Short mmCIF file of C-alpha atoms in Angstrom, two decimals:
data_model
loop_
_atom_site.label_atom_id
_atom_site.label_comp_id
_atom_site.label_asym_id
_atom_site.label_seq_id
_atom_site.Cartn_x
_atom_site.Cartn_y
_atom_site.Cartn_z
CA MET A 1 -0.09 0.04 -0.11
CA ALA A 2 1.43 3.60 -1.00
CA GLU A 3 2.29 5.84 1.91
CA GLN A 4 -0.65 8.31 2.51
CA SER A 5 0.05 12.04 2.49
CA PHE A 6 -1.52 15.36 1.62
CA LYS A 7 0.40 15.39 -1.66
CA SER A 8 -0.67 12.04 -2.74
CA HIS A 9 -4.35 13.04 -1.84
CA ALA A 10 -4.44 16.45 -3.05
CA ARG A 11 -7.17 16.75 -5.62
CA TRP A 12 -8.11 19.44 -8.13
CA LEU A 13 -11.83 19.75 -8.92
CA PRO A 14 -11.74 21.14 -12.40
CA GLY A 15 -15.30 22.67 -12.22
CA PHE A 16 -14.44 24.60 -9.23
CA HIS A 17 -10.65 25.39 -9.44
CA PHE A 18 -10.45 26.13 -12.95
CA PHE A 19 -14.01 27.48 -13.99
CA ALA A 20 -16.23 28.56 -10.97
CA ALA A 21 -13.50 30.19 -8.79
CA PRO A 22 -11.81 32.20 -11.57
CA VAL A 23 -15.17 33.33 -13.20
CA LEU A 24 -16.23 34.64 -9.95
CA LEU A 25 -13.02 36.39 -9.05
CA VAL A 26 -12.78 38.09 -12.50
CA ASN A 27 -16.43 39.07 -11.82
CA VAL A 28 -15.32 40.77 -8.56
CA ILE A 29 -12.53 42.50 -10.32
CA ASN A 30 -14.73 43.60 -13.20
CA GLU A 31 -17.41 44.92 -10.81
CA MET A 32 -14.88 46.93 -8.98
CA ARG A 33 -13.57 48.34 -12.06
CA HIS A 34 -17.16 49.56 -13.04
CA LEU A 35 -17.52 51.05 -9.52
CA TYR A 36 -14.26 52.90 -10.02
CA PHE A 37 -15.46 54.52 -13.33
CA ASP A 38 -19.12 55.07 -12.28
CA GLN A 39 -19.45 55.44 -8.40
CA THR A 40 -23.24 54.75 -7.76
CA ARG A 41 -24.93 52.88 -5.11
CA HIS A 42 -26.03 50.30 -7.51
CA GLY A 43 -22.28 49.79 -8.60
CA LEU A 44 -21.43 49.40 -4.89
CA TRP A 45 -24.17 46.84 -4.38
CA MET A 46 -22.88 44.77 -7.43
CA VAL A 47 -19.29 44.67 -5.92
CA ILE A 48 -20.96 43.50 -2.66
CA VAL A 49 -22.88 40.72 -4.49
CA ALA A 50 -20.01 39.72 -6.32
CA ALA A 51 -17.76 39.32 -3.29
CA ALA A 52 -20.73 37.47 -1.64
CA LEU A 53 -20.89 34.87 -4.49
CA LEU A 54 -17.23 34.44 -4.53
CA THR A 55 -17.37 33.98 -0.60
CA VAL A 56 -20.07 31.54 -0.97
CA ALA A 57 -18.21 29.34 -3.33
CA PHE A 58 -15.20 29.20 -1.19
CA LEU A 59 -17.10 28.64 1.89
CA SER A 60 -19.13 25.64 0.27
CA ARG A 61 -15.79 24.04 -0.58
CA ILE A 62 -14.41 24.43 2.93
CA GLN A 63 -17.46 23.05 4.55
CA ALA A 64 -17.36 19.88 2.32
CA LEU A 65 -13.74 19.44 3.41
CA THR A 66 -14.49 19.86 6.99
CA VAL A 67 -17.16 17.24 6.80
CA GLN A 68 -14.92 14.84 5.14
CA ASP A 69 -12.21 15.45 7.82
CA ARG A 70 -14.68 14.69 10.61
CA LEU A 71 -15.85 11.67 8.70
CA ILE A 72 -12.27 10.38 8.67
CA ARG A 73 -11.64 10.92 12.33
CA LEU A 74 -14.87 8.88 12.98
CA GLU A 75 -13.86 6.04 10.90
CA MET A 76 -10.43 5.86 12.68
CA ARG A 77 -12.03 6.07 16.14
CA LEU A 78 -14.49 3.26 14.98
CA GLY A 79 -11.39 1.12 13.68
CA LEU A 80 -9.46 1.77 16.79
CA ARG A 81 -12.46 0.45 19.03
CA GLY A 82 -12.36 -2.67 16.90
CA ILE A 83 -8.58 -3.43 17.27
CA LEU A 84 -7.67 -2.00 20.69
CA PRO A 85 -8.29 -3.86 24.01
CA PRO A 86 -11.28 -2.54 26.06
CA GLU A 87 -9.02 -0.92 28.64
CA LEU A 88 -7.80 1.52 26.15
CA HIS A 89 -11.13 2.54 24.62
CA PRO A 90 -11.34 5.70 26.86
CA ASN A 91 -8.04 7.08 25.44
CA ILE A 92 -9.52 6.89 21.86
CA ASP A 93 -11.42 10.22 21.87
CA GLY A 94 -8.12 11.95 23.18
CA LEU A 95 -6.41 11.29 20.08
CA THR A 96 -6.20 14.06 17.42
#
């Protein structure tokens, strides 16, 4: 079995990393450019909405990774309960 590390498990999600995130980032920059040349409340609102969309995209990705990490920790705890002797079970939850 190959050694597990962050490098061997890093994954690019093309739809997010190469399409959604760049498009949303360019949208924020474009809206800021529009606001610079035509300073209106509507332009300011468009910058805020563009920034919110970019934030939502990144937060959704972070939340998915957080749930994945929690699931992996749960799997490890359950696996340890199966292989460790009963007197060591109270120590399992202390592991990080």
